[in-house]
Short mmCIF file of C-alpha atoms and ligand atoms in Angstrom, two decimals:
data_model
loop_
_atom_site.label_atom_id
_atom_site.label_comp_id
_atom_site.label_asym_id
_atom_site.label_seq_id
_atom_site.Cartn_x
_atom_site.Cartn_y
_atom_site.Cartn_z
CA MET A 1 -13.85 -10.46 -15.74
CA SER A 2 -15.25 -13.90 -15.56
CA ARG A 3 -16.44 -14.66 -12.12
CA LYS A 4 -18.26 -11.66 -10.95
CA ALA A 5 -17.71 -11.68 -7.15
CA ARG A 6 -16.23 -8.25 -6.39
CA ALA A 7 -16.13 -5.37 -3.88
CA VAL A 8 -16.75 -1.99 -5.48
CA ILE A 9 -14.98 0.61 -3.35
CA ASN A 10 -16.06 4.26 -3.29
CA LEU A 11 -13.09 6.34 -2.25
CA GLU A 12 -15.01 9.59 -2.26
CA ALA A 13 -17.35 8.02 0.37
CA ILE A 14 -14.26 7.22 2.55
CA ARG A 15 -13.05 10.79 2.27
CA ASP A 16 -16.37 12.18 3.10
CA ASN A 17 -16.61 9.91 6.10
CA TYR A 18 -13.15 11.04 7.25
CA ARG A 19 -14.40 14.60 6.77
CA LEU A 20 -17.37 13.94 8.94
CA ALA A 21 -15.00 12.74 11.63
CA ARG A 22 -13.02 16.03 11.33
CA SER A 23 -16.14 18.06 11.36
CA LEU A 24 -17.32 16.63 14.69
CA ALA A 25 -14.13 17.95 16.28
CA PRO A 26 -12.88 20.71 14.15
CA GLU A 27 -9.94 21.60 16.46
CA ASN A 28 -8.59 18.04 16.46
CA ARG A 29 -6.07 16.37 14.25
CA ALA A 30 -6.76 12.90 13.07
CA VAL A 31 -4.89 9.62 12.26
CA ALA A 32 -6.73 7.78 9.57
CA ILE A 33 -6.80 4.04 10.67
CA VAL A 34 -5.86 1.85 7.59
CA LYS A 35 -4.78 -1.38 9.41
CA ALA A 36 -5.86 -4.76 8.11
CA ASP A 37 -5.55 -3.46 4.51
CA ALA A 38 -7.77 -0.45 5.40
CA TYR A 39 -10.44 -2.82 6.76
CA GLY A 40 -10.34 -4.80 3.47
CA HIS A 41 -10.57 -1.63 1.26
CA GLY A 42 -7.01 -1.57 0.07
CA ALA A 43 -4.54 0.26 2.34
CA VAL A 44 -2.45 1.87 -0.32
CA ARG A 45 -5.38 2.87 -2.47
CA VAL A 46 -7.16 4.39 0.51
CA ALA A 47 -4.03 6.10 1.82
CA GLU A 48 -3.15 7.62 -1.45
CA TYR A 49 -6.58 9.17 -1.81
CA LEU A 50 -6.64 10.56 1.71
CA GLU A 51 -3.08 11.62 1.99
CA PRO A 52 -3.56 15.23 1.00
CA GLU A 53 -5.85 15.87 3.98
CA VAL A 54 -4.84 13.49 6.70
CA ASP A 55 -2.24 14.21 9.37
CA ALA A 56 -1.06 10.61 9.69
CA PHE A 57 -2.04 6.95 9.10
CA GLY A 58 -2.55 4.28 11.68
CA VAL A 59 -1.68 0.53 11.20
CA ALA A 60 -1.22 -2.39 13.63
CA CYS A 61 2.41 -3.16 12.86
CA ILE A 62 5.62 -2.34 11.01
CA GLU A 63 4.87 -4.71 8.19
CA GLU A 64 1.72 -2.82 7.35
CA ALA A 65 3.49 0.54 7.63
CA ILE A 66 6.21 -0.64 5.18
CA ILE A 67 3.47 -1.54 2.63
CA LEU A 68 2.33 2.01 2.74
CA ARG A 69 5.82 3.46 2.25
CA ASP A 70 6.49 1.08 -0.57
CA GLY A 71 3.25 2.27 -2.03
CA GLY A 72 4.54 5.91 -1.99
CA ILE A 73 2.85 7.22 1.11
CA GLN A 74 4.88 9.81 2.79
CA LYS A 75 2.97 10.98 5.86
CA PRO A 76 3.73 9.64 9.32
CA VAL A 77 2.40 6.22 10.11
CA LEU A 78 1.59 5.23 13.64
CA LEU A 79 2.10 1.70 14.74
CA LEU A 80 -0.99 1.12 17.09
CA GLU A 81 0.49 -1.98 18.74
CA GLY A 82 3.99 -0.46 18.87
CA PHE A 83 7.09 -2.35 18.07
CA PHE A 84 7.37 -5.95 19.03
CA ASP A 85 11.14 -6.31 18.82
CA PRO A 86 13.97 -3.69 19.35
CA SER A 87 15.28 -4.66 15.81
CA GLU A 88 12.47 -2.57 14.44
CA LEU A 89 13.61 0.65 15.96
CA PRO A 90 16.16 1.90 13.35
CA GLN A 91 13.50 1.57 10.72
CA LEU A 92 11.02 3.54 12.82
CA VAL A 93 13.51 6.38 12.97
CA GLU A 94 14.41 6.22 9.26
CA GLN A 95 10.88 5.90 8.00
CA ASN A 96 9.11 8.43 10.38
CA PHE A 97 7.00 5.71 11.88
CA TRP A 98 5.41 6.65 15.09
CA THR A 99 5.11 3.98 17.75
CA ALA A 100 2.85 3.24 20.47
CA ILE A 101 4.69 2.47 23.82
CA HIS A 102 2.72 0.20 25.97
CA SER A 103 5.18 -1.22 28.47
CA GLU A 104 8.23 0.11 30.52
CA PHE A 105 10.61 -2.42 28.74
CA GLN A 106 9.97 -0.70 25.55
CA ILE A 107 11.30 2.61 27.07
CA ASP A 108 14.50 0.79 28.16
CA GLN A 109 14.88 -0.39 24.58
CA LEU A 110 14.30 3.11 23.09
CA ALA A 111 17.01 4.41 25.44
CA GLN A 112 19.49 2.38 23.43
CA LEU A 113 19.05 4.35 20.25
CA PRO A 114 21.36 7.21 19.12
CA ASP A 115 20.52 10.47 20.84
CA ASP A 116 19.51 12.17 17.57
CA SER A 117 16.73 9.67 16.72
CA GLU A 118 13.80 12.14 17.03
CA LEU A 119 11.12 9.56 17.58
CA THR A 120 7.53 10.45 18.14
CA VAL A 121 6.00 8.00 20.56
CA TRP A 122 2.41 7.47 21.83
CA LEU A 123 2.38 6.35 25.31
CA LYS A 124 -0.52 4.16 25.91
CA MET A 125 -2.43 3.86 29.07
CA ASP A 126 -4.47 0.86 30.22
CA SER A 127 -7.51 2.89 31.41
CA GLY A 128 -9.74 -0.14 31.76
CA MET A 129 -9.50 -2.23 28.62
CA HIS A 130 -6.86 -4.37 30.31
CA ARG A 131 -5.17 -5.44 27.03
CA LEU A 132 -2.30 -3.21 26.35
CA GLY A 133 -0.88 -0.19 28.07
CA VAL A 134 0.82 1.39 31.19
CA LEU A 135 -1.26 1.21 34.38
CA PRO A 136 -2.58 4.61 35.41
CA GLU A 137 -0.48 4.73 38.58
CA ASN A 138 2.65 4.29 36.64
CA TYR A 139 1.77 6.52 33.66
CA ALA A 140 3.08 9.91 34.90
CA ALA A 141 6.45 8.45 35.65
CA ALA A 142 6.68 6.56 32.25
CA TYR A 143 5.68 9.86 30.60
CA GLN A 144 8.36 11.84 32.30
CA ARG A 145 10.93 9.28 31.64
CA LEU A 146 10.08 9.41 27.84
CA GLN A 147 10.01 13.24 27.79
CA ALA A 148 13.54 13.21 29.39
CA LEU A 149 15.05 10.82 26.74
CA PRO A 150 17.13 12.61 24.08
CA GLN A 151 15.84 10.10 21.50
CA VAL A 152 12.23 11.22 21.86
CA LYS A 153 10.91 14.25 20.11
CA GLU A 154 7.32 14.12 21.14
CA VAL A 155 5.10 12.11 23.45
CA VAL A 156 1.34 11.76 22.70
CA MET A 157 -0.84 10.49 25.39
CA MET A 158 -3.28 7.71 24.24
CA SER A 159 -5.74 5.17 25.60
CA HIS A 160 -8.40 3.00 23.93
CA PHE A 161 -12.01 2.35 24.97
CA SER A 162 -13.54 -0.93 25.56
CA SER A 163 -17.26 -0.09 25.36
CA ALA A 164 -17.73 3.18 23.41
CA ASP A 165 -19.97 1.31 20.91
CA ASP A 166 -22.60 0.98 23.59
CA LEU A 167 -24.04 4.56 24.23
CA SER A 168 -25.71 3.51 27.46
CA ASP A 169 -22.62 1.97 28.95
CA GLN A 170 -20.94 4.36 31.48
CA THR A 171 -17.68 2.47 31.13
CA THR A 172 -16.50 5.08 28.59
CA LEU A 173 -16.95 7.93 31.02
CA ARG A 174 -15.10 5.99 33.75
CA GLN A 175 -12.20 5.38 31.33
CA VAL A 176 -12.20 9.23 30.48
CA GLU A 177 -12.10 9.96 34.24
CA VAL A 178 -9.24 7.36 34.91
CA PHE A 179 -7.21 8.81 32.00
CA ALA A 180 -7.84 12.55 33.05
CA ARG A 181 -6.71 11.75 36.65
CA ALA A 182 -3.64 9.92 35.57
CA THR A 183 -2.56 12.66 33.21
CA GLU A 184 -3.30 15.54 35.33
CA GLY A 185 -0.49 18.05 35.03
CA LEU A 186 1.00 16.41 32.03
CA ASP A 187 1.38 18.65 29.13
CA GLY A 188 0.78 17.15 25.55
CA GLU A 189 -1.67 16.01 23.06
CA VAL A 190 -4.22 13.31 23.85
CA SER A 191 -5.63 10.70 21.57
CA ILE A 192 -8.42 8.53 22.94
CA ALA A 193 -11.24 8.59 20.37
CA ASN A 194 -11.92 5.56 18.02
CA SER A 195 -15.03 5.72 15.79
CA PRO A 196 -17.56 5.22 18.44
CA ALA A 197 -16.15 7.99 20.70
CA THR A 198 -15.79 10.28 17.74
CA LEU A 199 -19.32 9.81 16.72
CA GLY A 200 -21.09 9.49 19.99
CA TRP A 201 -19.06 10.62 22.81
CA PRO A 202 -18.19 14.34 22.69
CA GLN A 203 -16.58 14.09 26.15
CA ALA A 204 -14.08 11.55 24.88
CA ARG A 205 -12.52 13.14 21.80
CA GLY A 206 -9.19 14.40 23.03
CA ASN A 207 -7.07 16.25 20.50
CA ILE A 208 -6.21 13.61 17.96
CA LEU A 209 -9.01 11.32 16.60
CA ARG A 210 -8.36 7.79 15.40
CA PRO A 211 -11.28 6.93 13.08
CA GLY A 212 -11.33 3.48 11.69
CA LEU A 213 -14.55 1.74 10.94
CA MET A 214 -16.60 5.00 10.41
CA MET A 215 -14.35 5.95 7.41
CA TYR A 216 -15.55 2.82 5.82
CA GLY A 217 -19.18 3.81 6.27
CA ALA A 218 -20.43 1.41 8.75
CA SER A 219 -21.79 2.31 12.20
CA PRO A 220 -19.96 1.03 15.32
CA PHE A 221 -23.32 1.10 17.07
CA THR A 222 -26.10 -1.51 16.99
CA GLU A 223 -28.78 1.29 17.64
CA SER A 224 -29.35 4.16 15.37
CA GLN A 225 -27.28 7.23 16.08
CA GLU A 226 -27.55 10.66 14.56
CA ASN A 227 -23.94 11.14 13.39
CA ALA A 228 -23.53 7.44 12.30
CA ALA A 229 -26.73 7.96 10.20
CA ARG A 230 -24.67 10.46 8.11
CA LEU A 231 -22.02 7.85 7.10
CA LYS A 232 -21.85 6.74 3.49
CA PRO A 233 -21.18 3.12 2.73
CA ALA A 234 -17.70 2.71 1.01
CA MET A 235 -17.94 -0.92 -0.05
CA SER A 236 -20.57 -2.80 -2.11
CA LEU A 237 -20.12 -6.52 -2.18
CA LEU A 238 -21.61 -7.67 -5.47
CA SER A 239 -21.82 -10.68 -7.61
CA GLU A 240 -24.29 -12.26 -9.98
CA VAL A 241 -26.72 -15.18 -10.38
CA ILE A 242 -24.96 -18.00 -12.18
CA ALA A 243 -27.95 -20.59 -12.24
CA VAL A 244 -31.59 -20.72 -11.70
CA ARG A 245 -33.85 -23.70 -10.93
CA GLU A 246 -37.44 -24.40 -9.71
CA ILE A 247 -37.95 -26.87 -6.97
CA GLU A 248 -41.03 -28.56 -5.55
CA ALA A 249 -42.34 -28.18 -2.11
CA GLY A 250 -40.63 -30.58 0.26
CA GLU A 251 -37.23 -30.27 -1.51
CA SER A 252 -34.14 -29.04 0.36
CA VAL A 253 -31.37 -26.71 -0.67
CA GLY A 254 -27.65 -26.90 0.19
CA TYR A 255 -25.35 -28.71 2.44
CA SER A 256 -27.11 -30.48 5.31
CA ALA A 257 -30.45 -29.51 3.77
CA THR A 258 -31.11 -26.71 6.27
CA TRP A 259 -33.80 -25.09 4.20
CA THR A 260 -36.79 -26.80 2.75
CA ALA A 261 -39.23 -25.37 0.28
CA GLU A 262 -42.77 -24.89 1.67
CA LYS A 263 -44.26 -24.26 -1.85
CA THR A 264 -42.78 -24.43 -5.34
CA SER A 265 -39.80 -22.19 -5.32
CA ARG A 266 -37.33 -20.50 -7.57
CA ILE A 267 -33.80 -20.87 -6.37
CA GLY A 268 -30.92 -18.70 -7.63
CA THR A 269 -27.32 -19.71 -7.21
CA VAL A 270 -24.90 -16.95 -6.78
CA ALA A 271 -21.09 -16.89 -7.19
CA MET A 272 -20.16 -15.93 -3.61
CA GLY A 273 -19.20 -17.95 -0.63
CA TYR A 274 -17.11 -18.21 2.65
CA GLY A 275 -14.03 -18.74 0.43
CA ASP A 276 -14.63 -15.04 -0.52
CA GLY A 277 -15.06 -14.17 3.09
CA TYR A 278 -18.85 -13.99 3.24
CA PRO A 279 -19.72 -15.30 6.62
CA ARG A 280 -20.82 -18.97 6.71
CA HIS A 281 -22.84 -18.19 9.79
CA ALA A 282 -25.45 -16.25 7.72
CA LYS A 283 -28.81 -17.56 8.82
CA ASN A 284 -31.66 -18.60 6.54
CA GLY A 285 -33.36 -15.27 5.89
CA THR A 286 -30.29 -13.01 5.75
CA PRO A 287 -31.23 -10.21 3.39
CA VAL A 288 -29.75 -9.80 -0.16
CA LEU A 289 -30.68 -7.61 -3.15
CA VAL A 290 -31.29 -9.34 -6.60
CA ASN A 291 -31.83 -6.84 -9.36
CA GLY A 292 -32.37 -4.37 -6.49
CA VAL A 293 -35.12 -6.46 -5.01
CA ARG A 294 -34.83 -7.51 -1.45
CA THR A 295 -34.85 -11.22 -0.92
CA SER A 296 -33.07 -13.58 1.27
CA ILE A 297 -30.28 -16.20 1.49
CA ILE A 298 -31.56 -19.80 1.93
CA GLY A 299 -29.65 -22.87 2.93
CA ARG A 300 -25.99 -23.01 3.94
CA VAL A 301 -23.35 -20.66 2.54
CA SER A 302 -20.85 -22.95 0.94
CA MET A 303 -17.27 -22.11 -0.12
CA ASP A 304 -17.86 -20.70 -3.63
CA MET A 305 -21.67 -20.40 -3.82
CA ILE A 306 -24.73 -19.04 -2.12
CA THR A 307 -28.37 -19.85 -2.80
CA VAL A 308 -31.06 -17.22 -2.64
CA ASP A 309 -34.85 -17.30 -2.95
CA LEU A 310 -35.99 -15.88 -6.35
CA THR A 311 -39.64 -16.94 -5.93
CA ASP A 312 -40.68 -13.18 -5.69
CA VAL A 313 -38.02 -11.95 -8.01
CA PRO A 314 -39.46 -13.49 -11.36
CA ASN A 315 -37.30 -11.23 -13.58
CA ALA A 316 -34.08 -12.52 -12.13
CA GLU A 317 -32.37 -14.76 -14.56
CA VAL A 318 -28.76 -15.83 -14.91
CA GLY A 319 -26.61 -12.70 -14.81
CA ALA A 320 -28.80 -10.77 -12.47
CA GLU A 321 -26.86 -8.53 -10.12
CA VAL A 322 -26.77 -9.45 -6.45
CA GLU A 323 -25.73 -7.01 -3.71
CA PHE A 324 -24.69 -8.67 -0.44
CA PHE A 325 -24.12 -5.36 1.35
CA GLY A 326 -23.33 -1.79 0.36
CA ASP A 327 -24.99 1.21 -1.08
CA ASN A 328 -28.53 -0.22 -0.87
CA LEU A 329 -28.25 -2.83 1.88
CA SER A 330 -26.58 -1.90 5.30
CA ILE A 331 -23.62 -4.04 6.35
CA ASN A 332 -24.71 -3.46 9.89
CA GLU A 333 -28.11 -5.16 9.17
CA VAL A 334 -26.36 -8.06 7.40
CA ALA A 335 -23.80 -8.41 10.10
CA GLY A 336 -26.61 -8.86 12.62
CA TRP A 337 -28.00 -11.79 10.72
CA CYS A 338 -24.59 -13.42 10.57
CA ASP A 339 -23.92 -13.06 14.44
CA THR A 340 -21.01 -10.81 13.72
CA ILE A 341 -19.99 -7.03 13.28
CA PRO A 342 -19.20 -4.93 10.30
CA TYR A 343 -15.51 -5.06 11.26
CA THR A 344 -15.25 -8.73 10.51
CA MET A 345 -17.38 -8.63 7.46
CA MET A 346 -14.96 -6.16 5.89
CA THR A 347 -11.68 -7.60 7.07
CA CYS A 348 -12.53 -11.18 6.34
CA LEU A 349 -12.90 -10.69 2.57
CA THR A 350 -10.20 -12.77 0.92
CA PRO A 351 -8.01 -11.94 -1.98
CA ARG A 352 -10.31 -13.79 -4.31
CA ILE A 353 -12.71 -10.78 -4.07
CA LEU A 354 -11.62 -8.35 -6.71
CA ARG A 355 -11.43 -4.81 -5.40
CA VAL A 356 -12.75 -2.37 -7.96
CA TYR A 357 -12.41 1.36 -7.35
CA GLY A 358 -15.22 3.66 -8.28
C1 LIG B 401 -8.37 -0.22 15.32
C2 LIG B 401 -8.08 0.90 16.31
C3 LIG B 401 -8.77 2.10 16.25
C4 LIG B 401 -9.82 2.40 15.24
O1 LIG B 401 -11.05 1.81 15.81
P1 LIG B 401 -12.48 1.94 15.07
O2 LIG B 401 -13.46 1.42 16.09
O3 LIG B 401 -12.42 1.13 13.87
O4 LIG B 401 -12.65 3.29 14.78
C5 LIG B 401 -8.35 3.16 17.00
N1 LIG B 401 -7.35 2.88 17.96
C6 LIG B 401 -6.68 1.82 18.15
C7 LIG B 401 -5.70 1.62 19.15
C8 LIG B 401 -7.04 0.72 17.23
O5 LIG B 401 -6.50 -0.40 17.36
#
């Protein structure tokens, strides 16, 4: 390997985080969410590793589901956004893809399939997110309609939370309440819990969990939380110093000269940039580890390079290892410095970042 920008992925940590989700609701089943290439961790590799112990996988769309099947994954795959076009339906039947149903017109389309289709569908309710789903007042009717279709084998009731990542926001409990009222008397399994609900809202776990972010070892919360503190980071974004120079006080570094040395300073240039998916919005002062020592990013992130302050890391020479986040530096902390969230830090990594499985 020449350029050393890489993400080291710890599959065991992903499995342990998945097990943590299961242990928080031991009676529940779980769909492991591997959409967006398993949040940048490699969907087929992650799914292969987890397949012996998960009930199903969750992806956004049929293209992502097919990648799993082509990779040899045999467990059911849930399409969280459902199908976009009825031409997808025969393949759902053939490949045992489960589909979210978010609108009545999709039920009309299902009804056109052969009677022996044996589809598993997840009827989504809009309990307050107002993005996707059947409205609460129409939910029971849609549910009963699906139950009555010969093409449908099972209907799971699902919804999604808008604000479960904020433990002081009562919106989650209101959504639970809306969901409970609209599904009263309906008999079937319930799936409402994403990572924040799984970790922090015992009242909102339903029967089937849908953990995503937490499997990859990041906390969905901005504040510390007991269960989230038990997560193990699954990805370390690493590279190395490729050049070192000393500059005088008053000299600036990088595009637009946004950082100026106040004293004689040692500057390291690292092979990582926004072309790798590292956020360009990282502020001066964003933490980074060089040879295990905490220092900071200075100047603008450019496409292929980042400059770091090595003034207090005198032993760091060309070849010194740099950790941008991972085992020793929390992705949550770094995301805060970049005005973003761990979800984007993981999913924005580009194909130029080599994924190495440890
Ligand atoms: C992405 C997604 C999840 C997983 O969310 P996390 O916050 O990453 O756990 C669960 N359910 C649905 C419908 C999703 O789209």
